[in-house]
Coordinates of N, CA and C in Angstrom, one line a residue:
X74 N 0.8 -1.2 0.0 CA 0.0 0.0 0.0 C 0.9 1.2 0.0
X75 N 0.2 2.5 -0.2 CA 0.9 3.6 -0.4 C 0.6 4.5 0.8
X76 N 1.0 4.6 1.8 CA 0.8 5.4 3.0 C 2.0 5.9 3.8
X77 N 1.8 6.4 4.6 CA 3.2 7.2 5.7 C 3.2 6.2 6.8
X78 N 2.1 5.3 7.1 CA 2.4 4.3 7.8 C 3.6 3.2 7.6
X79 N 2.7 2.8 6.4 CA 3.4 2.0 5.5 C 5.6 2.5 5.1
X80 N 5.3 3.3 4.5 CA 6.3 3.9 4.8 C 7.7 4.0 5.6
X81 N 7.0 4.6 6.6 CA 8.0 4.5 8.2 C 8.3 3.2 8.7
X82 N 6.9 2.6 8.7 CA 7.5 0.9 9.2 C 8.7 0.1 8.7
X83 N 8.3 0.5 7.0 CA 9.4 0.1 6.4 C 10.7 0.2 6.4
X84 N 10.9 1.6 6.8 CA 11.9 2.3 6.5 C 13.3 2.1 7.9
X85 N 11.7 1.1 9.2 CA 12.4 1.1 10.5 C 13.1 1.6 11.3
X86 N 12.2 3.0 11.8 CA 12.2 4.4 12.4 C 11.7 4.1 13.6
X87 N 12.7 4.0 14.4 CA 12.6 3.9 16.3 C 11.9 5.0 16.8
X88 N 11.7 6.7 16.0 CA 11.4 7.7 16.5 C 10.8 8.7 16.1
X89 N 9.5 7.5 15.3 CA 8.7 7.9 15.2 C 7.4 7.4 14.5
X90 N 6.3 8.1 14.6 CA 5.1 6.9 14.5 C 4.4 7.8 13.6
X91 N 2.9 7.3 13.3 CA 1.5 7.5 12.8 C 0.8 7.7 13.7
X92 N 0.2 8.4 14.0 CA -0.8 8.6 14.8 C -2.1 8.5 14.1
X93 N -2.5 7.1 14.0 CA -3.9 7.3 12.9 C -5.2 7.5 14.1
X94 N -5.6 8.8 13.1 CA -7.2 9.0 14.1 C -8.0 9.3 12.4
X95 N -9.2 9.1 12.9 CA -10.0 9.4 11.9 C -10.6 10.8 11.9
X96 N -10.6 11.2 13.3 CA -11.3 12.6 13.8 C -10.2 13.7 13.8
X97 N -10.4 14.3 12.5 CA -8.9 16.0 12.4 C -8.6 16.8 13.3
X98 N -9.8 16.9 14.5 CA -9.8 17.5 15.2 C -8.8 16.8 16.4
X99 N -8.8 16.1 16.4 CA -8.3 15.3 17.6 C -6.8 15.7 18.0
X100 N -6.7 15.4 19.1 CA -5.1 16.2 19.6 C -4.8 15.0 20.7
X101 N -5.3 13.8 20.5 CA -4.3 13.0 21.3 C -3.0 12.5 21.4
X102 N -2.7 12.5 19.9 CA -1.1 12.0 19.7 C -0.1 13.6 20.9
X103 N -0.7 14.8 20.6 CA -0.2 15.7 21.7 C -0.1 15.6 22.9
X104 N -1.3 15.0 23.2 CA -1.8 14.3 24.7 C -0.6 13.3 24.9
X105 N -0.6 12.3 24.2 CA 0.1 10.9 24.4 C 1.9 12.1 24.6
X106 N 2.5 12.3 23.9 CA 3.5 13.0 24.3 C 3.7 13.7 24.8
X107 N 2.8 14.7 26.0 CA 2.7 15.2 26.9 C 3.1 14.4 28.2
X108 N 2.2 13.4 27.8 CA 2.1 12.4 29.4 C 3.3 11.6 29.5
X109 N 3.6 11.1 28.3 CA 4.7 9.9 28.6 C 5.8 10.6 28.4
X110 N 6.5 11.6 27.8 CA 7.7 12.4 27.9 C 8.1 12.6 29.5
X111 N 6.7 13.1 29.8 CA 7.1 13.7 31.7 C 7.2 12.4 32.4
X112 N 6.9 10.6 32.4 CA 7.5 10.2 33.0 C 9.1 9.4 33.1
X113 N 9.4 9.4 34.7 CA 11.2 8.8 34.4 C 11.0 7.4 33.3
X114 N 12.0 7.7 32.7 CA 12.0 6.9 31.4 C 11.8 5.7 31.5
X115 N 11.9 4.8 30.5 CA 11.1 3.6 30.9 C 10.0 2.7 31.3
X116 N 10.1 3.8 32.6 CA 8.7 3.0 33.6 C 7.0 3.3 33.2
X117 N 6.8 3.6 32.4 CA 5.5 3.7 31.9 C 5.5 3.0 30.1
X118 N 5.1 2.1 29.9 CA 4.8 1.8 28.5 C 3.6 3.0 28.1
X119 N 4.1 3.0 26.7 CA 2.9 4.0 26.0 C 1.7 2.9 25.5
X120 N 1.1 1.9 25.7 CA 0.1 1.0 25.5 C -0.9 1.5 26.4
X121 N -2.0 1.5 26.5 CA -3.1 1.3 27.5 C -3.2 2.2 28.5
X122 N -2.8 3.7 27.9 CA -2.9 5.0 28.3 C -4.1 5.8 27.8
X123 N -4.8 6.1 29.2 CA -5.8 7.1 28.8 C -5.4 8.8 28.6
X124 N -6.2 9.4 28.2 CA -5.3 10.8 27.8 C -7.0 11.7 27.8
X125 N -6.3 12.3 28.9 CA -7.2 13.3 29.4 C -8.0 14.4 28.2
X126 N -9.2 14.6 28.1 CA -9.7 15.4 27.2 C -10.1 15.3 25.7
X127 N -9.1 13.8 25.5 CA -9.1 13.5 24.0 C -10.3 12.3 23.8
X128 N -10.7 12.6 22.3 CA -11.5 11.9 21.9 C -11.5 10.5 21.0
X129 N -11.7 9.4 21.8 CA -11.4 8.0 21.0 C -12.1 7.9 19.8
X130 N -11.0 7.1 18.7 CA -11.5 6.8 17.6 C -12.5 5.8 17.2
X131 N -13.4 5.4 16.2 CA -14.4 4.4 16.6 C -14.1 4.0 15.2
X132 N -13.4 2.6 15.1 CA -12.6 2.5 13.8 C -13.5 1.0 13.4
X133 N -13.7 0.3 12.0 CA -14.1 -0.8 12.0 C -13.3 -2.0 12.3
X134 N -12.9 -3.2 12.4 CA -12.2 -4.0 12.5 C -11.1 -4.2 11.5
X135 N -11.4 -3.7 10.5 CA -10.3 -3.4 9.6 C -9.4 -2.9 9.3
X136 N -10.4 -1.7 9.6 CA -8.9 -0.3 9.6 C -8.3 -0.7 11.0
X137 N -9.0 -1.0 12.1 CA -8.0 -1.1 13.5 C -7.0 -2.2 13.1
X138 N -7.5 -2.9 12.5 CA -6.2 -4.2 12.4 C -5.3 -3.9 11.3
X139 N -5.9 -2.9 10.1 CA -4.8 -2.8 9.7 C -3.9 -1.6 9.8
X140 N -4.3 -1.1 10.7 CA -2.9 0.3 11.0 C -2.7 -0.7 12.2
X141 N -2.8 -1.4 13.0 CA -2.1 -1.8 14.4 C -0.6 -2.7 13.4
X142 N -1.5 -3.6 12.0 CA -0.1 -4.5 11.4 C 0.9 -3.1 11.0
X143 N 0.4 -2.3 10.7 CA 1.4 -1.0 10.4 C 2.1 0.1 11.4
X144 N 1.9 -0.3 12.7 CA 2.5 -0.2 13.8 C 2.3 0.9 14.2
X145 N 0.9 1.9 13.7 CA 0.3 3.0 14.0 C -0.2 2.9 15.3
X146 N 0.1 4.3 15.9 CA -0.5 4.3 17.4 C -2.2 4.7 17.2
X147 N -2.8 4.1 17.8 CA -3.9 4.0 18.1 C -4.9 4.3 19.4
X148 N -5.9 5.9 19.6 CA -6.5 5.7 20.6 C -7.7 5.5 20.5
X149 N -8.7 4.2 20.7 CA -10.0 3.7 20.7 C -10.4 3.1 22.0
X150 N -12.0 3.1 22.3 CA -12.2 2.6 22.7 C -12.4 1.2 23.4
X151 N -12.0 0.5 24.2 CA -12.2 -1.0 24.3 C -12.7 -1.0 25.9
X152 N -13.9 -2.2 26.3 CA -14.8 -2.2 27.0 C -14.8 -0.9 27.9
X153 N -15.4 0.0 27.0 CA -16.0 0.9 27.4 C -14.8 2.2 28.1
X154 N -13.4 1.9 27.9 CA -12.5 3.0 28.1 C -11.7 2.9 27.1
X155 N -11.8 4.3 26.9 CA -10.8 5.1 25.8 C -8.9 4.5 26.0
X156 N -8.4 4.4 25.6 CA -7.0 3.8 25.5 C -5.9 3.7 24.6
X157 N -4.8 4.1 24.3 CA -3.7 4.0 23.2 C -3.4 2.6 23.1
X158 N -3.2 2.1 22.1 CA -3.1 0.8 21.5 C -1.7 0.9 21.8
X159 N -1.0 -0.8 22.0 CA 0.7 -1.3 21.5 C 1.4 -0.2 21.8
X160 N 1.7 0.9 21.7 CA 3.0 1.8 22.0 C 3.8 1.4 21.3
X161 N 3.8 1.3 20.1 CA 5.0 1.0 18.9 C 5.3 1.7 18.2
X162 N 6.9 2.7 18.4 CA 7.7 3.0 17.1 C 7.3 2.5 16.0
X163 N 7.1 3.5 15.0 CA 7.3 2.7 13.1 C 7.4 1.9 12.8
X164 N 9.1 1.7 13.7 CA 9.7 0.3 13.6 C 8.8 -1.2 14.1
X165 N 8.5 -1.1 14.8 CA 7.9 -2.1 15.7 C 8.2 -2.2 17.6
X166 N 9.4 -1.4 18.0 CA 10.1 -1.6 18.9 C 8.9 -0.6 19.4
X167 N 9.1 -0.7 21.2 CA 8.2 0.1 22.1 C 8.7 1.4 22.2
X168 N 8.0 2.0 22.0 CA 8.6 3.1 22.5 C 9.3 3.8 24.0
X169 N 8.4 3.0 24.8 CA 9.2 3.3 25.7 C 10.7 2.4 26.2
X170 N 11.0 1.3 25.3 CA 12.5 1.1 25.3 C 13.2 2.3 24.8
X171 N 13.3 3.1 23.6 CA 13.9 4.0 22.9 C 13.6 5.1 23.8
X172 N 12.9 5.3 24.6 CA 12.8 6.4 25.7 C 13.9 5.9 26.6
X173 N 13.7 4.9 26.9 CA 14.8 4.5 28.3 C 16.2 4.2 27.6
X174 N 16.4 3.8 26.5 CA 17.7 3.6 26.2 C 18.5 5.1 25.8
X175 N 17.4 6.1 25.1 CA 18.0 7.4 24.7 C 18.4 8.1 26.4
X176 N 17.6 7.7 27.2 CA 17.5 8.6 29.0 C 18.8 8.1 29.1
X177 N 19.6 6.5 29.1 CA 20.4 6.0 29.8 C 22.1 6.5 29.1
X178 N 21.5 6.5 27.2 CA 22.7 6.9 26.6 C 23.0 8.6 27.2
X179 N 22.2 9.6 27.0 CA 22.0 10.9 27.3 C 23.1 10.6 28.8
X180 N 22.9 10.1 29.9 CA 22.7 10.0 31.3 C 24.3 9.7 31.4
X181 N 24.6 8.9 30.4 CA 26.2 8.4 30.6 C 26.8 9.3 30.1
X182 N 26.7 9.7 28.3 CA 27.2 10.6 28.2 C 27.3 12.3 29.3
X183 N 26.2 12.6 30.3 CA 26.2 13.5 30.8 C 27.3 13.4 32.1
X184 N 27.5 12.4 32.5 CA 27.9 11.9 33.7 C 29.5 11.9 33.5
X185 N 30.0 11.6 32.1 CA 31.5 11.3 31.4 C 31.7 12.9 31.4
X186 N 31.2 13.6 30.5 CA 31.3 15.4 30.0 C 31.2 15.5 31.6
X187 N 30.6 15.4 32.6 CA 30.6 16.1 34.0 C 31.9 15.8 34.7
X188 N 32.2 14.9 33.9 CA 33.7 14.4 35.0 C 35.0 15.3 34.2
X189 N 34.9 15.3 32.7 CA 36.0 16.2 32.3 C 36.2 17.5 32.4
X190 N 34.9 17.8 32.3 CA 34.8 19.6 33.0 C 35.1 20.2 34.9
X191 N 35.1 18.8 35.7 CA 35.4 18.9 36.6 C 36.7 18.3 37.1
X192 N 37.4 18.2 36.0 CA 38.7 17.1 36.4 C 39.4 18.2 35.9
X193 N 40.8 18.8 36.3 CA 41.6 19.7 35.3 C 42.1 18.4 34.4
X194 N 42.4 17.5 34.3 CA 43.2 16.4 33.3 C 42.3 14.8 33.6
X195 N 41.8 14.1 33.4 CA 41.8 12.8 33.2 C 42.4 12.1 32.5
X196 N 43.3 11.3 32.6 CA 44.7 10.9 32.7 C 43.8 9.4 31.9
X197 N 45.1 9.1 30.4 CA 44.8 8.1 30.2 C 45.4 7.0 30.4
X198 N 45.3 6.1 31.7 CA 45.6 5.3 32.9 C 44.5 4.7 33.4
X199 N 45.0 3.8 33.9 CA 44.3 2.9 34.8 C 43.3 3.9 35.5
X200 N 43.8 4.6 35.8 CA 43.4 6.0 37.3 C 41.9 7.0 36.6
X201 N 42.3 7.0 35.1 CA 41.6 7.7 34.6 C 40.0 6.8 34.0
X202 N 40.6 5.8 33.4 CA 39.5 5.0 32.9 C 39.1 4.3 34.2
X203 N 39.3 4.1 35.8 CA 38.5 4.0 36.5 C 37.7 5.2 37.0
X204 N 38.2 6.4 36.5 CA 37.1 7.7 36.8 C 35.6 7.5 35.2
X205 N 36.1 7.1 34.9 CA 34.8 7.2 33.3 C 34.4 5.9 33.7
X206 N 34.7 4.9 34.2 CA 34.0 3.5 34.6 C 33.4 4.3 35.9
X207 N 33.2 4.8 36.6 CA 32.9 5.0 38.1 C 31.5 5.9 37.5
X208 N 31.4 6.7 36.7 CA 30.4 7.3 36.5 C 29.3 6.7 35.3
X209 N 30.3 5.8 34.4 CA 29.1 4.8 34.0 C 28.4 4.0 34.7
X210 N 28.8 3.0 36.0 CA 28.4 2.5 36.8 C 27.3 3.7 38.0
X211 N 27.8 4.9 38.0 CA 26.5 5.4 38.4 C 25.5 5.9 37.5
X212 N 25.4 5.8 35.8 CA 24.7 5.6 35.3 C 23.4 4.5 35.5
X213 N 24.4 4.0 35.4 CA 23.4 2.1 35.3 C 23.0 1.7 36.9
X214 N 23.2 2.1 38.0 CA 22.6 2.2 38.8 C 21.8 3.0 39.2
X215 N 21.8 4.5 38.6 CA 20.4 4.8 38.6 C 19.1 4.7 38.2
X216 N 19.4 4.0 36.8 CA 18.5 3.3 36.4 C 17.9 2.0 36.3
X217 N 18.7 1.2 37.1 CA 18.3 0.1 37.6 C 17.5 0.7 39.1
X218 N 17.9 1.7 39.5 CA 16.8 2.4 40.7 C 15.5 2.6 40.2
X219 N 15.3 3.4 39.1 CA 14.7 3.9 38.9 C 13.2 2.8 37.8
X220 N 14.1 1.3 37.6 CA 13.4 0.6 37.0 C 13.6 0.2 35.7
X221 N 14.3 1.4 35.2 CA 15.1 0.9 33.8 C 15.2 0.1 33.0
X222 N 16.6 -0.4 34.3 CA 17.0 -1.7 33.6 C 17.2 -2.5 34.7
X223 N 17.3 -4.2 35.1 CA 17.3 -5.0 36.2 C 18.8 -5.3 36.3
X224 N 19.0 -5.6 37.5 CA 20.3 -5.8 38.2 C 21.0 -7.1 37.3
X225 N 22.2 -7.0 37.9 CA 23.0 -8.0 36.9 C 23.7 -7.6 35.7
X226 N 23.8 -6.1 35.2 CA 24.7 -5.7 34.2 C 26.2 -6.2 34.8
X227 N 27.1 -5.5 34.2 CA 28.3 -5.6 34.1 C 28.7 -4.2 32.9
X228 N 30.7 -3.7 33.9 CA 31.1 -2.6 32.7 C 32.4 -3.3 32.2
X229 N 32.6 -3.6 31.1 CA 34.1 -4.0 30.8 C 34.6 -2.7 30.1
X230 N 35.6 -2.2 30.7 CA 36.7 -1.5 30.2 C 38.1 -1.6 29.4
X231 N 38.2 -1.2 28.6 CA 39.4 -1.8 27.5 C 40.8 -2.2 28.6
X232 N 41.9 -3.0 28.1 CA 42.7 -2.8 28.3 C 44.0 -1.9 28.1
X233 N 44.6 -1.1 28.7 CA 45.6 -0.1 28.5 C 47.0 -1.1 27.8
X234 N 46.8 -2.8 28.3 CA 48.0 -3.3 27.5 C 47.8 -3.4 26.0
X235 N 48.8 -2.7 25.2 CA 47.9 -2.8 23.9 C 47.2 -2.6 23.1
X236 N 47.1 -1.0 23.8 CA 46.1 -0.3 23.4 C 46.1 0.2 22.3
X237 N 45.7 1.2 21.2 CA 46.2 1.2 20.2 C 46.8 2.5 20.4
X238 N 48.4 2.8 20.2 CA 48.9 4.4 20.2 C 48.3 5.3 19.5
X239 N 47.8 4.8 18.2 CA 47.2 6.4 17.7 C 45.8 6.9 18.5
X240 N 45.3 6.1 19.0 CA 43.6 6.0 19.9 C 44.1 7.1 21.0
X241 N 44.9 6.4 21.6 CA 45.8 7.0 22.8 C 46.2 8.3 22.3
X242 N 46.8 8.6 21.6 CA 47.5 9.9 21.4 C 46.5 10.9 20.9
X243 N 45.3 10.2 20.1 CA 44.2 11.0 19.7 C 43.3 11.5 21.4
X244 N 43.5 10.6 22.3 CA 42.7 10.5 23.6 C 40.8 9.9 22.9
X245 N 41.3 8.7 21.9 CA 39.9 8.3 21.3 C 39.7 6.9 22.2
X246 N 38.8 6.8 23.4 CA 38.4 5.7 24.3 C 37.4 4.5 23.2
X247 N 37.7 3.5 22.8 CA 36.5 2.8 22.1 C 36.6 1.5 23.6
X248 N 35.8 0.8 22.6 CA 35.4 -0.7 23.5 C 35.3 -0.4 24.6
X249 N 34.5 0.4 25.4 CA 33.5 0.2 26.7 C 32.1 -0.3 26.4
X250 N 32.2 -1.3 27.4 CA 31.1 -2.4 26.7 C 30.4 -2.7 28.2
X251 N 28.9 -2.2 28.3 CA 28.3 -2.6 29.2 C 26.9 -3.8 28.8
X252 N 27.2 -4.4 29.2 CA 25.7 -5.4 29.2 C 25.0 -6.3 30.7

């Protein structure tokens, strides 16, 4: 088919959706990113969200099924309460993973930049890459606080034997690998 739904799905776009309503007037896709932006990341799926003020679509079984196979967000009615369908990126992926993974990337990177504008030097040494491990690990535990992500990660840090000299002399850090 020839659509923007169609489209994006294809194109497999984490960050960003269809909002199919039938009603022009409708402002719930605004609603839905009002509500779930303001919560800490993660912890709220965008599925089976009501949204204050907005008006549900009353779609036939066909069109509902076929923008849901097209991974269009959807707000209709089901037994008798208004509700956002699936919470699915274009792609297919939930949205609120790509909210919590952007919060977590954002969070480390802010945490790393916080340590070199507070450090006159961060030394590339053992000494140093235990200061940029120290603040990724309080990444990843805040958000295992917060719900994120569940306990049991791990951070591996490159080794300095063998590192590569031009990486080094560039001060370019690769292979930090958390899982």
């Amino acid at each position: 088919t020839d659509d923007v739904a169609t489209d994006l799905s294809g194109a497999g776009y984490t960050r960003s959706a269809v909002c199919f309503t039938r009603n022009m007037s409708s402002d719930w896709a605004a609603g839905l990113l009002a509500r779930q932006l303001g919560q800490t990341a993660g912890s709220s799926s965008w599925a089976f969200q009501t949204i204050a003020g907005a008006e549900a679509d009353v779609l036939s079984t066909t069109h509902f099924n076929a923008a849901r196979a097209k991974h269009a967000l959807l707000y209709t009615t089901d037994r008798g309460i208004a509700h956002t369908w699936d919470g699915f990126a274009a792609s297919g992926r939930f949205f609120d993973i790509t909210h919590g993974v952007d919060f977590l990337k954002a969070d480390i990177e802010t945490r790393v930049y916080q340590l070199f504008l507070n450090q006159e030097k961060v030394p590339f040494t053992a000494t140093g890459l235990a200061q940029i491990e120290s603040q990724i690990r309080a990444a990843l535990s805040a958000s295992e606080a917060s719900g994120l992500i569940t306990s049991g990660w791990s951070v591996t840090m490159p080794s300095l034997v063998g590192y590569s000299a031009v990486d080094k002399a560039a001060r370019v850090l690769r292979t930090v690998r958390f899982t």
